[in-house]
Amino acid sequence: MYHAPVDPESDAPETLPAEAGEPAFTDTGSERLRDAHLHNGQIEARALFAPYFAVSAAATAGMCGWAMLGAIPIHFIIGWLAVVLFVNWVACRHVMSTAAIGSSRTARPRHALFPIGEAMLLALVWASLPTYGFATLPPDAQFVIGGAMAGMIVASLSLASVPAAAIAWIATLTAAFCIAYFHGSERLDLRLGLTFVMLAAIGIFGVTRLTRWIFAQLKVIAKTRAAAESIRLLLKEYEHRGVGWLWQVDSENRVIYISSRMTGLIGRSPAQVVGHSLPATLGGNSVLGQALLARQPFANLEMEMRTRRGTRWISLSGDPVIDVTGQFQGFRGVGSDITEVRKTQERLTNLANMDVLSGLPNRGRVRELLGQALDGAEATNVPCAIMFLDLDGFKPVNDTFGHPKGDAVLKSVSQRLVREVGTIGEVGRMGGDEFAVVIRDAQSRKRVEELARNIIAAIAEPYFIDKAEIRIGVSIGCAFGPIDGKSVDDLIQKADLALYQAKDQGRGICCFFNAEMANEQEDRLRVEQDMRVALATGQFRLLFQPLISAADQSLMGFEALIRWQHPTRGIVSPMEFIPLAEETGLIMELGDWVIDEACRAAAVWPAGITVAVNVSAKQLVFPALPNTVSEALARHRLQANRLELEVTESIFLGENAHTLDVLQRLRTLGVGIALDDFGTGYSSLGYLNKAVFHKLKIDGSFVREAADNKEAVAIIQSIVQLAKSFRMTVTAEGVETADDFTRMRDLGVHQIQGYLFGRPMSFDRATELVHGIQQRMTA
């Protein structure tokens, strides 16, 4: 009968507010779907009352026709009744047929004015003859017609699904009655007219309120249906195109519904799954069974499942289904195949826990393995152990043969370690040339010692890389847990102390942690703290040892040597605190103080006197060293060529590109660069031709051995010849006798340093020496 999905009194479709947890239907597609459901709801409501409305119209028309007999020609009455029956029959049939085929997908709403026009047409047809003959009818007939009209006003409730149509129906009947009353007002009772108007007003008011409420309910139903339709389509799309599936079980955990994607994964048909227990269908997983028995929502429940395609991993999420009475009805939820995700996670975990070069567990994984071993040791009272391994002599490998060969050596070391350790423990790489071995069962100390000896022997075997023979060694530090430490950090620290001890004792050995090492570590910490205090309170001082010309024994300069006057320890040897300063980073602050103090001293002396300062290899790593030297020279107004920086051959170990750059920047300033203890360590002659060094210093051991050892003499001659080729000065250290002096002078050495000409002395004594020599020269 009518096809408008919205209230005709509204100019635009109303947007329904979204309830909590529901999508808001504001986009065009959602509004269209809602309007279609509203239209179908209106048709269904109209179809429900259409027969009642048609029968009511026919019955009241018959009553009116019976009342008008005698006053209205019979053929008028019969024709009118036929028309009323016909139009109501057509309208009822149309509404019923539309409701039978209507759906949200087939609904085609007509213009909003169509139901209004239709209602007005039906009302005009019904009221036409009674209105025409109302004024000529006797009072009893008028009363019947009035009652019939009142009944039809009540029958307008059948049109409540479209409020505007119901109002139009009532308004048309009321208007017809008013017209009839107007034409026959001189013969009609005013009270009768007022009664009909009042009845119409009451009817309009009541029907309007009721129809608007019904229309609002239809809109809510339409919104709910549209939401359900959207959800159904989304779920269908999720099942067919997504990676997951849907499932539902009853209160006994029996499958009510399950997606075909899931049954395909299981390898069964839906008929074989529906009605059976879900946990049993998925392999009897107890975790899923417990989650279902708890009757609580669960999410991302991962479980392993064996299928015809092999082992698969799935993830399930579910929510309990509770009916309107609060009774538990089962579960519904979603699931997905996460096998590939799990594989990806495992690959990422392996990458995060694996050293790329060696394929061994990395530092983080070693810590995890040690933590697990410690937990097992405390639970079973069987001690575990951690071995720290540091390769000896590996850094020169990279410098001599290059990093590719160095990496090849590290791979070979990894393979040898895995072979030697076997099932006793887990081998890991801590980084660089450091490795670790975690031993879960270290109850037999003898077995651990034997493993350490085998590792040392295996690593010491030569490595043949691209026809090059490479030899390295390894030092090992070992600690037992929970005996030596009850935490991972504590145990690692103890193993590191043991490794430090092994290197200090000559390398190529294994040391086990003991209490003395802890005491030594504590002493080192105290020394470090004291060193910081010493820098702040001025406990360090410089001593100066003369540098003498071999040609005429004249004073050429001094070498500045640092000393520490500790308030309780007394004089602390540089051999004790310099390595510690390098490890703790204090060497930079200490080195800056030495450079500044040496420049301060040299500024007091005559222009021809130089001062030499020892520079640690750790200092040369920092690019700021040239700036520090330049500022010290400027601050004390000292010419750059009066300052010499002495470095040892250890600067050529490891990464030396930055070191060479710093040396060249220092040389650009004009300061001298001397290579100290030349020939005793790892020599790299290739760096002597880069115009960096201006002096070579021969170690005192060669000087002392030259008296009886011809090879030592040959070495000194080679050094002197090499220096002459590069136009460098040669200084001999450790000259203590006149014979040593004569020999060095005859071999071509330019400068002499040693106890023969003076021990390290204070600044005041050095100043007196400078001025005394100057006075003698003047006299």
JSON list of C-alpha atoms in Angstrom, two decimals, residues 160-363:
[
{"chain": "A", "resi": 160, "resn": "ALA", "atom": "CA", "xyz": [0.48, 3.51, 12.27]},
{"chain": "A", "resi": 161, "resn": "SER", "atom": "CA", "xyz": [3.65, 2.27, 10.57]},
{"chain": "A", "resi": 162, "resn": "VAL", "atom": "CA", "xyz": [3.52, 5.52, 8.51]},
{"chain": "A", "resi": 163, "resn": "PRO", "atom": "CA", "xyz": [2.34, 8.28, 10.87]},
{"chain": "A", "resi": 164, "resn": "ALA", "atom": "CA", "xyz": [1.80, 10.82, 8.08]},
{"chain": "A", "resi": 165, "resn": "ALA", "atom": "CA", "xyz": [-0.56, 8.42, 6.26]},
{"chain": "A", "resi": 166, "resn": "ALA", "atom": "CA", "xyz": [-2.58, 7.82, 9.41]},
{"chain": "A", "resi": 167, "resn": "ILE", "atom": "CA", "xyz": [-2.89, 11.57, 10.04]},
{"chain": "A", "resi": 168, "resn": "ALA", "atom": "CA", "xyz": [-3.84, 12.16, 6.41]},
{"chain": "A", "resi": 169, "resn": "TRP", "atom": "CA", "xyz": [-6.57, 9.49, 6.74]},
{"chain": "A", "resi": 170, "resn": "ILE", "atom": "CA", "xyz": [-8.03, 11.09, 9.89]},
{"chain": "A", "resi": 171, "resn": "ALA", "atom": "CA", "xyz": [-7.72, 14.61, 8.52]},
{"chain": "A", "resi": 172, "resn": "THR", "atom": "CA", "xyz": [-9.52, 13.66, 5.29]},
{"chain": "A", "resi": 173, "resn": "LEU", "atom": "CA", "xyz": [-12.44, 12.03, 7.15]},
{"chain": "A", "resi": 174, "resn": "THR", "atom": "CA", "xyz": [-12.69, 14.98, 9.54]},
{"chain": "A", "resi": 175, "resn": "ALA", "atom": "CA", "xyz": [-12.59, 17.47, 6.67]},
{"chain": "A", "resi": 176, "resn": "ALA", "atom": "CA", "xyz": [-15.33, 15.55, 4.84]},
{"chain": "A", "resi": 177, "resn": "PHE", "atom": "CA", "xyz": [-17.51, 15.61, 7.93]},
{"chain": "A", "resi": 178, "resn": "CYS", "atom": "CA", "xyz": [-16.91, 19.35, 8.41]},
{"chain": "A", "resi": 179, "resn": "ILE", "atom": "CA", "xyz": [-17.91, 20.01, 4.81]},
{"chain": "A", "resi": 180, "resn": "ALA", "atom": "CA", "xyz": [-21.10, 17.97, 5.26]},
{"chain": "A", "resi": 181, "resn": "TYR", "atom": "CA", "xyz": [-21.89, 19.77, 8.48]},
{"chain": "A", "resi": 182, "resn": "PHE", "atom": "CA", "xyz": [-21.24, 23.18, 6.90]},
{"chain": "A", "resi": 183, "resn": "HIS", "atom": "CA", "xyz": [-23.71, 22.55, 4.08]},
{"chain": "A", "resi": 184, "resn": "GLY", "atom": "CA", "xyz": [-26.43, 21.39, 6.41]},
{"chain": "A", "resi": 185, "resn": "SER", "atom": "CA", "xyz": [-25.64, 23.46, 9.46]},
{"chain": "A", "resi": 186, "resn": "GLU", "atom": "CA", "xyz": [-29.08, 25.16, 9.54]},
{"chain": "A", "resi": 187, "resn": "ARG", "atom": "CA", "xyz": [-30.74, 21.81, 10.01]},
{"chain": "A", "resi": 188, "resn": "LEU", "atom": "CA", "xyz": [-28.05, 20.07, 12.14]},
{"chain": "A", "resi": 189, "resn": "ASP", "atom": "CA", "xyz": [-27.52, 20.13, 15.87]},
{"chain": "A", "resi": 190, "resn": "LEU", "atom": "CA", "xyz": [-24.40, 22.09, 16.86]},
{"chain": "A", "resi": 191, "resn": "ARG", "atom": "CA", "xyz": [-23.71, 19.67, 19.67]},
{"chain": "A", "resi": 192, "resn": "LEU", "atom": "CA", "xyz": [-23.52, 16.84, 17.20]},
{"chain": "A", "resi": 193, "resn": "GLY", "atom": "CA", "xyz": [-20.97, 18.69, 15.12]},
{"chain": "A", "resi": 194, "resn": "LEU", "atom": "CA", "xyz": [-18.84, 19.59, 18.13]},
{"chain": "A", "resi": 195, "resn": "THR", "atom": "CA", "xyz": [-18.99, 15.99, 19.29]},
{"chain": "A", "resi": 196, "resn": "PHE", "atom": "CA", "xyz": [-17.62, 14.74, 15.95]},
{"chain": "A", "resi": 197, "resn": "VAL", "atom": "CA", "xyz": [-14.88, 17.39, 15.93]},
{"chain": "A", "resi": 198, "resn": "MET", "atom": "CA", "xyz": [-13.89, 16.48, 19.48]},
{"chain": "A", "resi": 199, "resn": "LEU", "atom": "CA", "xyz": [-13.81, 12.79, 18.61]},
{"chain": "A", "resi": 200, "resn": "ALA", "atom": "CA", "xyz": [-11.65, 13.55, 15.59]},
{"chain": "A", "resi": 201, "resn": "ALA", "atom": "CA", "xyz": [-9.27, 15.69, 17.64]},
{"chain": "A", "resi": 202, "resn": "ILE", "atom": "CA", "xyz": [-8.95, 13.01, 20.31]},
{"chain": "A", "resi": 203, "resn": "GLY", "atom": "CA", "xyz": [-8.41, 10.41, 17.63]},
{"chain": "A", "resi": 204, "resn": "ILE", "atom": "CA", "xyz": [-5.81, 12.48, 15.85]},
{"chain": "A", "resi": 205, "resn": "PHE", "atom": "CA", "xyz": [-3.93, 13.13, 19.10]},
{"chain": "A", "resi": 206, "resn": "GLY", "atom": "CA", "xyz": [-4.00, 9.52, 20.27]},
{"chain": "A", "resi": 207, "resn": "VAL", "atom": "CA", "xyz": [-3.24, 8.02, 16.86]},
{"chain": "A", "resi": 208, "resn": "THR", "atom": "CA", "xyz": [-0.45, 10.53, 16.31]},
{"chain": "A", "resi": 209, "resn": "ARG", "atom": "CA", "xyz": [1.26, 9.59, 19.58]},
{"chain": "A", "resi": 210, "resn": "LEU", "atom": "CA", "xyz": [0.76, 5.90, 18.99]},
{"chain": "A", "resi": 211, "resn": "THR", "atom": "CA", "xyz": [1.82, 5.90, 15.37]},
{"chain": "A", "resi": 212, "resn": "ARG", "atom": "CA", "xyz": [4.94, 7.93, 16.09]},
{"chain": "A", "resi": 213, "resn": "TRP", "atom": "CA", "xyz": [5.89, 5.44, 18.83]},
{"chain": "A", "resi": 214, "resn": "ILE", "atom": "CA", "xyz": [5.30, 2.54, 16.45]},
{"chain": "A", "resi": 215, "resn": "PHE", "atom": "CA", "xyz": [7.31, 4.30, 13.75]},
{"chain": "A", "resi": 216, "resn": "ALA", "atom": "CA", "xyz": [10.19, 4.84, 16.20]},
{"chain": "A", "resi": 217, "resn": "GLN", "atom": "CA", "xyz": [10.13, 1.14, 17.07]},
{"chain": "A", "resi": 218, "resn": "LEU", "atom": "CA", "xyz": [10.22, 0.27, 13.39]},
{"chain": "A", "resi": 219, "resn": "LYS", "atom": "CA", "xyz": [13.27, 2.51, 12.96]},
{"chain": "A", "resi": 220, "resn": "VAL", "atom": "CA", "xyz": [15.02, 0.77, 15.85]},
{"chain": "A", "resi": 221, "resn": "ILE", "atom": "CA", "xyz": [14.16, -2.61, 14.34]},
{"chain": "A", "resi": 222, "resn": "ALA", "atom": "CA", "xyz": [15.40, -1.42, 10.95]},
{"chain": "A", "resi": 223, "resn": "LYS", "atom": "CA", "xyz": [18.63, -0.20, 12.48]},
{"chain": "A", "resi": 224, "resn": "THR", "atom": "CA", "xyz": [19.13, -3.51, 14.27]},
{"chain": "A", "resi": 225, "resn": "ARG", "atom": "CA", "xyz": [18.42, -5.47, 11.10]},
{"chain": "A", "resi": 226, "resn": "ALA", "atom": "CA", "xyz": [20.78, -3.29, 9.09]},
{"chain": "A", "resi": 227, "resn": "ALA", "atom": "CA", "xyz": [23.50, -3.77, 11.66]},
{"chain": "A", "resi": 228, "resn": "ALA", "atom": "CA", "xyz": [22.92, -7.52, 11.67]},
{"chain": "A", "resi": 229, "resn": "GLU", "atom": "CA", "xyz": [23.00, -7.57, 7.88]},
{"chain": "A", "resi": 230, "resn": "SER", "atom": "CA", "xyz": [26.28, -5.65, 7.83]},
{"chain": "A", "resi": 231, "resn": "ILE", "atom": "CA", "xyz": [27.76, -7.94, 10.45]},
{"chain": "A", "resi": 232, "resn": "ARG", "atom": "CA", "xyz": [26.57, -10.99, 8.55]},
{"chain": "A", "resi": 233, "resn": "LEU", "atom": "CA", "xyz": [28.19, -9.72, 5.36]},
{"chain": "A", "resi": 234, "resn": "LEU", "atom": "CA", "xyz": [31.39, -8.84, 7.19]},
{"chain": "A", "resi": 235, "resn": "LEU", "atom": "CA", "xyz": [31.55, -12.26, 8.82]},
{"chain": "A", "resi": 236, "resn": "LYS", "atom": "CA", "xyz": [30.88, -13.90, 5.48]},
{"chain": "A", "resi": 237, "resn": "GLU", "atom": "CA", "xyz": [33.68, -11.87, 3.92]},
{"chain": "A", "resi": 238, "resn": "TYR", "atom": "CA", "xyz": [35.92, -12.73, 6.89]},
{"chain": "A", "resi": 239, "resn": "GLU", "atom": "CA", "xyz": [35.25, -16.43, 6.43]},
{"chain": "A", "resi": 240, "resn": "HIS", "atom": "CA", "xyz": [35.74, -16.49, 2.67]},
{"chain": "A", "resi": 241, "resn": "ARG", "atom": "CA", "xyz": [38.58, -14.02, 2.22]},
{"chain": "A", "resi": 242, "resn": "GLY", "atom": "CA", "xyz": [40.19, -13.64, 5.64]},
{"chain": "A", "resi": 243, "resn": "VAL", "atom": "CA", "xyz": [42.77, -15.80, 7.36]},
{"chain": "A", "resi": 244, "resn": "GLY", "atom": "CA", "xyz": [40.44, -16.84, 10.15]},
{"chain": "A", "resi": 245, "resn": "TRP", "atom": "CA", "xyz": [37.28, -18.78, 10.80]},
{"chain": "A", "resi": 246, "resn": "LEU", "atom": "CA", "xyz": [34.22, -18.73, 13.07]},
{"chain": "A", "resi": 247, "resn": "TRP", "atom": "CA", "xyz": [33.09, -21.32, 15.59]},
{"chain": "A", "resi": 248, "resn": "GLN", "atom": "CA", "xyz": [30.34, -21.82, 18.16]},
{"chain": "A", "resi": 249, "resn": "VAL", "atom": "CA", "xyz": [29.71, -24.48, 20.80]},
{"chain": "A", "resi": 250, "resn": "ASP", "atom": "CA", "xyz": [26.80, -25.21, 23.12]},
{"chain": "A", "resi": 251, "resn": "SER", "atom": "CA", "xyz": [26.89, -25.38, 26.91]},
{"chain": "A", "resi": 252, "resn": "GLU", "atom": "CA", "xyz": [28.42, -28.88, 26.67]},
{"chain": "A", "resi": 253, "resn": "ASN", "atom": "CA", "xyz": [31.24, -27.62, 24.40]},
{"chain": "A", "resi": 254, "resn": "ARG", "atom": "CA", "xyz": [29.76, -29.46, 21.42]},
{"chain": "A", "resi": 255, "resn": "VAL", "atom": "CA", "xyz": [30.24, -27.79, 18.07]},
{"chain": "A", "resi": 256, "resn": "ILE", "atom": "CA", "xyz": [27.16, -25.99, 16.76]},
{"chain": "A", "resi": 257, "resn": "TYR", "atom": "CA", "xyz": [28.80, -24.14, 13.93]},
{"chain": "A", "resi": 258, "resn": "ILE", "atom": "CA", "xyz": [32.26, -24.16, 12.43]},
{"chain": "A", "resi": 259, "resn": "SER", "atom": "CA", "xyz": [33.64, -22.56, 9.27]},
{"chain": "A", "resi": 260, "resn": "SER", "atom": "CA", "xyz": [34.58, -24.69, 6.32]},
{"chain": "A", "resi": 261, "resn": "ARG", "atom": "CA", "xyz": [38.08, -23.22, 6.40]},
{"chain": "A", "resi": 262, "resn": "MET", "atom": "CA", "xyz": [38.63, -24.80, 9.80]},
{"chain": "A", "resi": 263, "resn": "THR", "atom": "CA", "xyz": [37.16, -28.17, 8.87]},
{"chain": "A", "resi": 264, "resn": "GLY", "atom": "CA", "xyz": [39.39, -28.12, 5.79]},
{"chain": "A", "resi": 265, "resn": "LEU", "atom": "CA", "xyz": [42.42, -27.57, 8.02]},
{"chain": "A", "resi": 266, "resn": "ILE", "atom": "CA", "xyz": [41.38, -30.42, 10.29]},
{"chain": "A", "resi": 267, "resn": "GLY", "atom": "CA", "xyz": [40.73, -32.66, 7.31]},
{"chain": "A", "resi": 268, "resn": "ARG", "atom": "CA", "xyz": [37.10, -33.49, 8.12]},
{"chain": "A", "resi": 269, "resn": "SER", "atom": "CA", "xyz": [33.70, -32.53, 6.78]},
{"chain": "A", "resi": 270, "resn": "PRO", "atom": "CA", "xyz": [31.41, -30.21, 8.77]},
{"chain": "A", "resi": 271, "resn": "ALA", "atom": "CA", "xyz": [29.03, -33.15, 9.42]},
{"chain": "A", "resi": 272, "resn": "GLN", "atom": "CA", "xyz": [31.89, -35.04, 11.11]},
{"chain": "A", "resi": 273, "resn": "VAL", "atom": "CA", "xyz": [32.64, -32.10, 13.40]},
{"chain": "A", "resi": 274, "resn": "VAL", "atom": "CA", "xyz": [29.23, -30.65, 14.33]},
{"chain": "A", "resi": 275, "resn": "GLY", "atom": "CA", "xyz": [27.91, -32.25, 17.52]},
{"chain": "A", "resi": 276, "resn": "HIS", "atom": "CA", "xyz": [31.35, -33.31, 18.75]},
{"chain": "A", "resi": 277, "resn": "SER", "atom": "CA", "xyz": [33.46, -31.78, 21.49]},
{"chain": "A", "resi": 278, "resn": "LEU", "atom": "CA", "xyz": [35.58, -28.87, 20.22]},
{"chain": "A", "resi": 279, "resn": "PRO", "atom": "CA", "xyz": [38.66, -29.64, 22.40]},
{"chain": "A", "resi": 280, "resn": "ALA", "atom": "CA", "xyz": [38.57, -33.28, 21.27]},
{"chain": "A", "resi": 281, "resn": "THR", "atom": "CA", "xyz": [38.17, -32.21, 17.63]},
{"chain": "A", "resi": 282, "resn": "LEU", "atom": "CA", "xyz": [41.26, -30.01, 17.92]},
{"chain": "A", "resi": 283, "resn": "GLY", "atom": "CA", "xyz": [43.43, -32.73, 19.39]},
{"chain": "A", "resi": 284, "resn": "GLY", "atom": "CA", "xyz": [42.33, -32.86, 23.02]},
{"chain": "A", "resi": 285, "resn": "ASN", "atom": "CA", "xyz": [44.09, -29.69, 24.11]},
{"chain": "A", "resi": 286, "resn": "SER", "atom": "CA", "xyz": [43.65, -29.34, 27.88]},
{"chain": "A", "resi": 287, "resn": "VAL", "atom": "CA", "xyz": [44.26, -25.58, 27.87]},
{"chain": "A", "resi": 288, "resn": "LEU", "atom": "CA", "xyz": [41.27, -25.03, 25.56]},
{"chain": "A", "resi": 289, "resn": "GLY", "atom": "CA", "xyz": [39.13, -27.33, 27.69]},
{"chain": "A", "resi": 290, "resn": "GLN", "atom": "CA", "xyz": [40.02, -25.39, 30.83]},
{"chain": "A", "resi": 291, "resn": "ALA", "atom": "CA", "xyz": [39.25, -22.08, 29.12]},
{"chain": "A", "resi": 292, "resn": "LEU", "atom": "CA", "xyz": [35.80, -23.33, 28.06]},
{"chain": "A", "resi": 293, "resn": "LEU", "atom": "CA", "xyz": [35.04, -24.77, 31.49]},
{"chain": "A", "resi": 294, "resn": "ALA", "atom": "CA", "xyz": [35.92, -21.42, 33.11]},
{"chain": "A", "resi": 295, "resn": "ARG", "atom": "CA", "xyz": [33.09, -19.78, 31.13]},
{"chain": "A", "resi": 296, "resn": "GLN", "atom": "CA", "xyz": [35.13, -16.57, 30.89]},
{"chain": "A", "resi": 297, "resn": "PRO", "atom": "CA", "xyz": [36.18, -14.67, 27.75]},
{"chain": "A", "resi": 298, "resn": "PHE", "atom": "CA", "xyz": [39.59, -15.67, 26.41]},
{"chain": "A", "resi": 299, "resn": "ALA", "atom": "CA", "xyz": [41.73, -14.29, 23.60]},
{"chain": "A", "resi": 300, "resn": "ASN", "atom": "CA", "xyz": [44.76, -15.37, 21.56]},
{"chain": "A", "resi": 301, "resn": "LEU", "atom": "CA", "xyz": [44.85, -18.87, 23.01]},
{"chain": "A", "resi": 302, "resn": "GLU", "atom": "CA", "xyz": [47.63, -20.52, 21.01]},
{"chain": "A", "resi": 303, "resn": "MET", "atom": "CA", "xyz": [47.72, -24.29, 20.63]},
{"chain": "A", "resi": 304, "resn": "GLU", "atom": "CA", "xyz": [49.56, -26.85, 18.56]},
{"chain": "A", "resi": 305, "resn": "MET", "atom": "CA", "xyz": [47.53, -29.16, 16.35]},
{"chain": "A", "resi": 306, "resn": "ARG", "atom": "CA", "xyz": [48.54, -32.12, 14.22]},
{"chain": "A", "resi": 307, "resn": "THR", "atom": "CA", "xyz": [46.88, -32.24, 10.81]},
{"chain": "A", "resi": 308, "resn": "ARG", "atom": "CA", "xyz": [47.32, -34.11, 7.54]},
{"chain": "A", "resi": 309, "resn": "ARG", "atom": "CA", "xyz": [49.49, -31.20, 6.39]},
{"chain": "A", "resi": 310, "resn": "GLY", "atom": "CA", "xyz": [51.73, -31.58, 9.42]},
{"chain": "A", "resi": 311, "resn": "THR", "atom": "CA", "xyz": [51.91, -29.69, 12.68]},
{"chain": "A", "resi": 312, "resn": "ARG", "atom": "CA", "xyz": [50.03, -26.41, 12.64]},
{"chain": "A", "resi": 313, "resn": "TRP", "atom": "CA", "xyz": [49.60, -23.65, 15.20]},
{"chain": "A", "resi": 314, "resn": "ILE", "atom": "CA", "xyz": [46.20, -22.01, 15.66]},
{"chain": "A", "resi": 315, "resn": "SER", "atom": "CA", "xyz": [44.96, -19.14, 17.80]},
{"chain": "A", "resi": 316, "resn": "LEU", "atom": "CA", "xyz": [41.45, -19.09, 19.29]},
{"chain": "A", "resi": 317, "resn": "SER", "atom": "CA", "xyz": [39.43, -16.33, 20.94]},
{"chain": "A", "resi": 318, "resn": "GLY", "atom": "CA", "xyz": [35.95, -16.75, 22.38]},
{"chain": "A", "resi": 319, "resn": "ASP", "atom": "CA", "xyz": [33.21, -15.17, 24.46]},
{"chain": "A", "resi": 320, "resn": "PRO", "atom": "CA", "xyz": [30.49, -16.91, 26.48]},
{"chain": "A", "resi": 321, "resn": "VAL", "atom": "CA", "xyz": [26.93, -16.74, 25.10]},
{"chain": "A", "resi": 322, "resn": "ILE", "atom": "CA", "xyz": [24.39, -15.67, 27.72]},
{"chain": "A", "resi": 323, "resn": "ASP", "atom": "CA", "xyz": [20.66, -15.57, 26.91]},
{"chain": "A", "resi": 324, "resn": "VAL", "atom": "CA", "xyz": [18.13, -12.98, 28.13]},
{"chain": "A", "resi": 325, "resn": "THR", "atom": "CA", "xyz": [17.46, -15.02, 31.28]},
{"chain": "A", "resi": 326, "resn": "GLY", "atom": "CA", "xyz": [21.14, -15.01, 32.19]},
{"chain": "A", "resi": 327, "resn": "GLN", "atom": "CA", "xyz": [21.66, -18.69, 31.36]},
{"chain": "A", "resi": 328, "resn": "PHE", "atom": "CA", "xyz": [24.95, -19.87, 29.85]},
{"chain": "A", "resi": 329, "resn": "GLN", "atom": "CA", "xyz": [24.39, -21.18, 26.31]},
{"chain": "A", "resi": 330, "resn": "GLY", "atom": "CA", "xyz": [27.94, -21.92, 25.19]},
{"chain": "A", "resi": 331, "resn": "PHE", "atom": "CA", "xyz": [30.74, -20.06, 23.42]},
{"chain": "A", "resi": 332, "resn": "ARG", "atom": "CA", "xyz": [31.22, -18.35, 20.10]},
{"chain": "A", "resi": 333, "resn": "GLY", "atom": "CA", "xyz": [34.46, -16.98, 18.75]},
{"chain": "A", "resi": 334, "resn": "VAL", "atom": "CA", "xyz": [37.03, -16.78, 16.01]},
{"chain": "A", "resi": 335, "resn": "GLY", "atom": "CA", "xyz": [40.18, -18.68, 15.16]},
{"chain": "A", "resi": 336, "resn": "SER", "atom": "CA", "xyz": [43.10, -18.34, 12.81]},
{"chain": "A", "resi": 337, "resn": "ASP", "atom": "CA", "xyz": [46.04, -20.34, 11.52]},
{"chain": "A", "resi": 338, "resn": "ILE", "atom": "CA", "xyz": [49.18, -18.68, 12.92]},
{"chain": "A", "resi": 339, "resn": "THR", "atom": "CA", "xyz": [51.68, -21.27, 11.73]},
{"chain": "A", "resi": 340, "resn": "GLU", "atom": "CA", "xyz": [53.52, -18.87, 9.44]},
{"chain": "A", "resi": 341, "resn": "VAL", "atom": "CA", "xyz": [53.46, -16.17, 12.11]},
{"chain": "A", "resi": 342, "resn": "ARG", "atom": "CA", "xyz": [55.00, -18.61, 14.59]},
{"chain": "A", "resi": 343, "resn": "LYS", "atom": "CA", "xyz": [57.68, -19.57, 12.10]},
{"chain": "A", "resi": 344, "resn": "THR", "atom": "CA", "xyz": [58.47, -15.93, 11.48]},
{"chain": "A", "resi": 345, "resn": "GLN", "atom": "CA", "xyz": [58.63, -15.28, 15.22]},
{"chain": "A", "resi": 346, "resn": "GLU", "atom": "CA", "xyz": [60.95, -18.24, 15.67]},
{"chain": "A", "resi": 347, "resn": "ARG", "atom": "CA", "xyz": [63.21, -16.99, 12.89]},
{"chain": "A", "resi": 348, "resn": "LEU", "atom": "CA", "xyz": [63.29, -13.52, 14.44]},
{"chain": "A", "resi": 349, "resn": "THR", "atom": "CA", "xyz": [63.97, -15.01, 17.87]},
{"chain": "A", "resi": 350, "resn": "ASN", "atom": "CA", "xyz": [66.81, -17.07, 16.45]},
{"chain": "A", "resi": 351, "resn": "LEU", "atom": "CA", "xyz": [68.26, -14.01, 14.76]},
{"chain": "A", "resi": 352, "resn": "ALA", "atom": "CA", "xyz": [67.94, -12.03, 18.00]},
{"chain": "A", "resi": 353, "resn": "ASN", "atom": "CA", "xyz": [69.68, -14.80, 19.96]},
{"chain": "A", "resi": 354, "resn": "MET", "atom": "CA", "xyz": [72.27, -15.79, 17.37]},
{"chain": "A", "resi": 355, "resn": "ASP", "atom": "CA", "xyz": [75.62, -14.33, 16.42]},
{"chain": "A", "resi": 356, "resn": "VAL", "atom": "CA", "xyz": [75.49, -13.83, 12.65]},
{"chain": "A", "resi": 357, "resn": "LEU", "atom": "CA", "xyz": [79.16, -14.51, 11.95]},
{"chain": "A", "resi": 358, "resn": "SER", "atom": "CA", "xyz": [79.65, -17.69, 13.95]},
{"chain": "A", "resi": 359, "resn": "GLY", "atom": "CA", "xyz": [76.09, -19.01, 14.19]},
{"chain": "A", "resi": 360, "resn": "LEU", "atom": "CA", "xyz": [76.57, -19.38, 17.96]},
{"chain": "A", "resi": 361, "resn": "PRO", "atom": "CA", "xyz": [74.32, -17.94, 20.69]},
{"chain": "A", "resi": 362, "resn": "ASN", "atom": "CA", "xyz": [75.09, -14.26, 21.20]},
{"chain": "A", "resi": 363, "resn": "ARG", "atom": "CA", "xyz": [75.71, -12.37, 24.45]}
]
